PDB file of C-alpha atoms in Angstrom:
ATOM      1  CA  MET Y 339     -15.979 -21.869  44.716  1.00  0.00           C
ATOM      2  CA  ASP Y 340     -16.791 -25.498  44.942  1.00  0.00           C
ATOM      3  CA  ARG Y 341     -19.940 -25.325  42.676  1.00  0.00           C
ATOM      4  CA  ARG Y 342     -19.854 -29.326  43.082  1.00  0.00           C
ATOM      5  CA  LYS Y 343     -21.503 -28.571  46.541  1.00  0.00           C
ATOM      6  CA  GLY Y 344     -23.302 -25.678  46.296  1.00  0.00           C
ATOM      7  CA  ARG Y 345     -20.622 -24.135  48.494  1.00  0.00           C
ATOM      8  CA  GLY Y 346     -18.199 -21.176  48.637  1.00  0.00           C
ATOM      9  CA  VAL Y 347     -15.912 -18.954  50.780  1.00  0.00           C
ATOM     10  CA  VAL Y 348     -16.876 -15.897  50.455  1.00  0.00           C
ATOM     11  CA  MET Y 349     -14.915 -12.509  52.083  1.00  0.00           C
ATOM     12  CA  ALA Y 350     -16.553 -10.699  54.707  1.00  0.00           C
ATOM     13  CA  THR Y 351     -16.153  -7.658  56.744  1.00  0.00           C
ATOM     14  CA  ASN Y 352     -15.588  -8.301  60.583  1.00  0.00           C
ATOM     15  CA  SER Y 353     -17.102  -4.947  61.345  1.00  0.00           C
ATOM     16  CA  VAL Y 354     -19.583  -4.789  64.830  1.00  0.00           C
ATOM     17  CA  SER Y 355     -22.302  -1.568  64.137  1.00  0.00           C
ATOM     18  CA  LEU Y 356     -22.287   0.867  66.783  1.00  0.00           C
ATOM     19  CA  ALA Y 357     -25.903  -0.613  68.361  1.00  0.00           C
ATOM     20  CA  LYS Y 358     -24.316  -3.852  68.488  1.00  0.00           C
ATOM     21  CA  ALA Y 359     -21.123  -2.827  70.313  1.00  0.00           C
ATOM     22  CA  MET Y 360     -23.096  -0.510  72.462  1.00  0.00           C
ATOM     23  CA  TRP Y 361     -25.780  -3.264  73.292  1.00  0.00           C
ATOM     24  CA  ARG Y 362     -23.277  -5.817  73.767  1.00  0.00           C
ATOM     25  CA  GLY Y 363     -21.316  -3.281  76.386  1.00  0.00           C
ATOM     26  CA  PHE Y 364     -24.695  -2.753  78.037  1.00  0.00           C
ATOM     27  CA  ARG Y 365     -25.153  -6.172  78.927  1.00  0.00           C
ATOM     28  CA  GLY Y 366     -21.508  -6.302  80.740  1.00  0.00           C
ATOM     29  CA  LYS Y 367     -20.076  -8.427  77.638  1.00  0.00           C
ATOM     30  CA  CYS Y 368     -17.010  -7.766  75.524  1.00  0.00           C
ATOM     31  CA  PRO Y 369     -18.137  -5.172  72.743  1.00  0.00           C
ATOM     32  CA  ASN Y 370     -16.145  -7.463  70.226  1.00  0.00           C
ATOM     33  CA  CYS Y 371     -16.741 -11.030  70.766  1.00  0.00           C
ATOM     34  CA  GLY Y 372     -20.139 -10.910  73.074  1.00  0.00           C
ATOM     35  CA  GLU Y 373     -19.281 -13.061  74.850  1.00  0.00           C
ATOM     36  CA  GLY Y 374     -16.362 -12.234  77.689  1.00  0.00           C
ATOM     37  CA  HIS Y 375     -17.199 -10.377  80.256  1.00  0.00           C
ATOM     38  CA  LEU Y 376     -16.162  -6.607  80.249  1.00  0.00           C
ATOM     39  CA  PHE Y 377     -16.332  -5.856  84.142  1.00  0.00           C
ATOM     40  CA  GLY Y 378     -14.114  -7.760  86.423  1.00  0.00           C
ATOM     41  CA  ARG Y 379     -15.933  -5.456  89.430  1.00  0.00           C
ATOM     42  CA  PHE Y 380     -18.909  -3.233  89.443  1.00  0.00           C
ATOM     43  CA  LEU Y 381     -17.639  -0.438  87.664  1.00  0.00           C
ATOM     44  CA  LYS Y 382     -13.903  -1.841  86.893  1.00  0.00           C
ATOM     45  CA  VAL Y 383     -13.086  -2.912  83.096  1.00  0.00           C
ATOM     46  CA  THR Y 384     -11.135  -5.654  83.109  1.00  0.00           C
ATOM     47  CA  ASP Y 385      -7.882  -4.669  80.759  1.00  0.00           C
ATOM     48  CA  THR Y 386      -8.598  -7.449  78.375  1.00  0.00           C
ATOM     49  CA  CYS Y 387     -11.529  -9.849  77.023  1.00  0.00           C
ATOM     50  CA  ASP Y 388     -11.055 -12.972  78.852  1.00  0.00           C
ATOM     51  CA  HIS Y 389     -12.664 -15.099  75.425  1.00  0.00           C
ATOM     52  CA  CYS Y 390     -11.368 -12.939  72.852  1.00  0.00           C
ATOM     53  CA  GLY Y 391      -8.138 -11.322  74.117  1.00  0.00           C
ATOM     54  CA  GLU Y 392      -9.468  -7.537  73.039  1.00  0.00           C
ATOM     55  CA  GLU Y 393      -7.686  -5.082  74.916  1.00  0.00           C
ATOM     56  CA  LEU Y 394     -10.323  -2.952  76.940  1.00  0.00           C
ATOM     57  CA  PHE Y 395      -7.921  -0.610  79.008  1.00  0.00           C
ATOM     58  CA  HIS Y 396      -7.794   1.982  76.681  1.00  0.00           C
ATOM     59  CA  GLN Y 397     -11.650   3.085  77.886  1.00  0.00           C
ATOM     60  CA  ARG Y 398     -12.057   6.570  79.223  1.00  0.00           C
ATOM     61  CA  ALA Y 399     -15.906   6.227  80.214  1.00  0.00           C
ATOM     62  CA  ASP Y 400     -14.981   9.071  83.247  1.00  0.00           C
ATOM     63  CA  ASP Y 401     -18.476  10.828  84.506  1.00  0.00           C
ATOM     64  CA  LEU Y 402     -20.379  10.624  81.300  1.00  0.00           C
ATOM     65  CA  PRO Y 403     -22.035   6.874  82.729  1.00  0.00           C
ATOM     66  CA  ALA Y 404     -22.917   8.861  86.204  1.00  0.00           C
ATOM     67  CA  TYR Y 405     -24.272  11.919  84.050  1.00  0.00           C
ATOM     68  CA  LEU Y 406     -26.235  10.125  82.045  1.00  0.00           C
ATOM     69  CA  VAL Y 407     -27.968   8.118  84.860  1.00  0.00           C
ATOM     70  CA  ILE Y 408     -28.948  10.940  86.705  1.00  0.00           C
ATOM     71  CA  VAL Y 409     -30.543  12.588  83.989  1.00  0.00           C
ATOM     72  CA  VAL Y 410     -32.596   9.547  83.020  1.00  0.00           C
ATOM     73  CA  VAL Y 411     -32.921   8.550  86.601  1.00  0.00           C
ATOM     74  CA  GLY Y 412     -34.017  12.526  87.435  1.00  0.00           C
ATOM     75  CA  HIS Y 413     -36.644  12.231  84.704  1.00  0.00           C
ATOM     76  CA  LEU Y 414     -38.226   9.270  85.914  1.00  0.00           C
ATOM     77  CA  VAL Y 415     -38.515  10.085  89.581  1.00  0.00           C
ATOM     78  CA  VAL Y 416     -39.278  13.691  89.560  1.00  0.00           C
ATOM     79  CA  PRO Y 417     -42.094  13.811  87.469  1.00  0.00           C
ATOM     80  CA  ALA Y 418     -43.463  10.447  89.816  1.00  0.00           C
ATOM     81  CA  ILE Y 419     -42.645  12.673  92.970  1.00  0.00           C
ATOM     82  CA  LEU Y 420     -44.768  15.373  91.687  1.00  0.00           C
ATOM     83  CA  ALA Y 421     -47.484  13.238  90.476  1.00  0.00           C
ATOM     84  CA  VAL Y 422     -48.007  11.452  94.042  1.00  0.00           C
ATOM     85  CA  GLU Y 423     -47.428  15.043  96.098  1.00  0.00           C
ATOM     86  CA  THR Y 424     -50.639  16.475  93.643  1.00  0.00           C
ATOM     87  CA  ALA Y 425     -52.316  13.305  93.980  1.00  0.00           C
ATOM     88  CA  TYR Y 426     -52.377  12.341  97.494  1.00  0.00           C
ATOM     89  CA  ALA Y 427     -49.721  14.914  99.186  1.00  0.00           C
ATOM     90  CA  PRO Y 428     -48.241  12.524 101.772  1.00  0.00           C
ATOM     91  CA  ALA Y 429     -45.963  13.538 104.829  1.00  0.00           C
ATOM     92  CA  VAL Y 430     -42.421  14.340 103.877  1.00  0.00           C
ATOM     93  CA  TRP Y 431     -40.964  11.693 105.583  1.00  0.00           C
ATOM     94  CA  LEU Y 432     -43.310   9.051 103.716  1.00  0.00           C
ATOM     95  CA  GLN Y 433     -42.207  10.826 100.224  1.00  0.00           C
ATOM     96  CA  LEU Y 434     -38.441  10.347 101.638  1.00  0.00           C
ATOM     97  CA  ALA Y 435     -38.733   6.373 102.825  1.00  0.00           C
ATOM     98  CA  VAL Y 436     -40.058   6.019  99.463  1.00  0.00           C
ATOM     99  CA  TRP Y 437     -38.093   7.977  96.696  1.00  0.00           C
ATOM    100  CA  LEU Y 438     -34.816   8.253  98.299  1.00  0.00           C
ATOM    101  CA  PRO Y 439     -34.196   4.233  98.108  1.00  0.00           C
ATOM    102  CA  MET Y 440     -35.813   4.145  94.515  1.00  0.00           C
ATOM    103  CA  THR Y 441     -33.773   6.707  93.496  1.00  0.00           C
ATOM    104  CA  LEU Y 442     -30.648   5.239  94.819  1.00  0.00           C
ATOM    105  CA  PHE Y 443     -31.302   1.622  93.338  1.00  0.00           C
ATOM    106  CA  ALA Y 444     -32.299   2.539  90.069  1.00  0.00           C
ATOM    107  CA  SER Y 445     -29.294   4.653  90.006  1.00  0.00           C
ATOM    108  CA  LEU Y 446     -26.950   1.522  91.031  1.00  0.00           C
ATOM    109  CA  ALA Y 447     -29.017  -0.553  88.944  1.00  0.00           C
ATOM    110  CA  LEU Y 448     -28.427   1.680  85.426  1.00  0.00           C
ATOM    111  CA  LEU Y 449     -24.794   2.418  86.232  1.00  0.00           C
ATOM    112  CA  GLN Y 450     -22.997  -0.563  85.430  1.00  0.00           C
ATOM    113  CA  PRO Y 451     -24.979  -1.261  82.001  1.00  0.00           C
ATOM    114  CA  THR Y 452     -24.610   2.823  81.035  1.00  0.00           C
ATOM    115  CA  LYS Y 453     -20.962   2.664  81.723  1.00  0.00           C
ATOM    116  CA  GLY Y 454     -20.658  -0.883  79.524  1.00  0.00           C
ATOM    117  CA  GLY Y 455     -22.461   1.102  76.431  1.00  0.00           C
ATOM    118  CA  ILE Y 456     -20.209   4.004  76.816  1.00  0.00           C
ATOM    119  CA  VAL Y 457     -17.043   1.503  76.657  1.00  0.00           C
ATOM    120  CA  GLY Y 458     -18.951  -0.117  73.554  1.00  0.00           C
ATOM    121  CA  LEU Y 459     -19.737   2.871  71.929  1.00  0.00           C
ATOM    122  CA  GLN Y 460     -15.644   4.126  72.273  1.00  0.00           C
ATOM    123  CA  TRP Y 461     -14.447   0.907  71.269  1.00  0.00           C
ATOM    124  CA  GLN Y 462     -16.705   1.035  68.202  1.00  0.00           C
ATOM    125  CA  ILE Y 463     -15.662   4.496  67.072  1.00  0.00           C
ATOM    126  CA  GLY Y 464     -11.990   3.680  67.880  1.00  0.00           C
ATOM    127  CA  MET Y 465     -11.707   6.582  70.490  1.00  0.00           C
ATOM    128  CA  HIS Y 466      -8.852   6.733  73.299  1.00  0.00           C
ATOM    129  CA  GLY Y 467      -6.416   4.069  72.334  1.00  0.00           C
ATOM    130  CA  PHE Y 468      -9.274   1.896  70.631  1.00  0.00           C
ATOM    131  CA  GLU Y 469      -7.733   3.276  67.255  1.00  0.00           C
ATOM    132  CA  ALA Y 470      -5.460   0.610  66.729  1.00  0.00           C
ATOM    133  CA  SER Y 471      -8.210  -2.564  67.427  1.00  0.00           C
ATOM    134  CA  LYS Y 472     -10.871  -0.346  64.922  1.00  0.00           C
ATOM    135  CA  LEU Y 473      -7.860  -0.310  62.055  1.00  0.00           C
ATOM    136  CA  ARG Y 474      -7.346  -4.203  62.766  1.00  0.00           C
ATOM    137  CA  ARG Y 475     -10.984  -5.130  62.235  1.00  0.00           C
ATOM    138  CA  GLU Y 476     -11.568  -2.786  59.027  1.00  0.00           C
ATOM    139  CA  LEU Y 477      -8.249  -4.618  57.597  1.00  0.00           C
ATOM    140  CA  ALA Y 478      -8.526  -8.014  58.729  1.00  0.00           C
ATOM    141  CA  PRO Y 479     -11.370  -9.779  56.668  1.00  0.00           C
ATOM    142  CA  VAL Y 480     -12.894 -12.694  57.674  1.00  0.00           C
ATOM    143  CA  LEU Y 481     -13.946 -15.866  55.728  1.00  0.00           C
ATOM    144  CA  VAL Y 482     -17.528 -16.968  55.633  1.00  0.00           C
ATOM    145  CA  LYS Y 483     -18.692 -20.294  54.339  1.00  0.00           C
ATOM    146  CA  VAL Y 484     -21.541 -19.903  52.595  1.00  0.00           C
ATOM    147  CA  ASP Y 485     -24.298 -22.109  51.220  1.00  0.00           C
ATOM    148  CA  THR Y 486     -25.111 -21.573  47.413  1.00  0.00           C
ATOM    149  CA  ARG Y 487     -27.433 -24.408  47.156  1.00  0.00           C
ATOM    150  CA  ALA Y 488     -30.501 -23.080  47.978  1.00  0.00           C
ATOM    151  CA  ALA Y 489     -29.700 -19.897  45.302  1.00  0.00           C
TER     152      ALA Y 489
END
């Protein structure tokens, strides 16, 4: 550590918390760096991050994002339908005209972020081929400059 200038180098781990990795994935960003794009197309995860080169092709989200979206949208739409039906009793065609598109758009809007969150989860805990990446993150230290002048 260089005491004259009050600066030093400290070893830190290059770990990303579970919440941060899932949030990055939810935003459609690489869970490793948070900069690169996670998706090449609507639900197609890129093979590697275009920013840091992290391999992402290991992901196996499969049907879990769709199941989670169905649960969330169902728990929002069904009570709303029941409340409107109880309070106003509109015609069936009107109910269908309102709730079907709303359900479709809500499902499509949540599907990609949910899949990204699942990919972030898998990446952070080392599932489905991400084991080597997790070991590399845990074993590779990062040098961080620390300003000790304030201390």
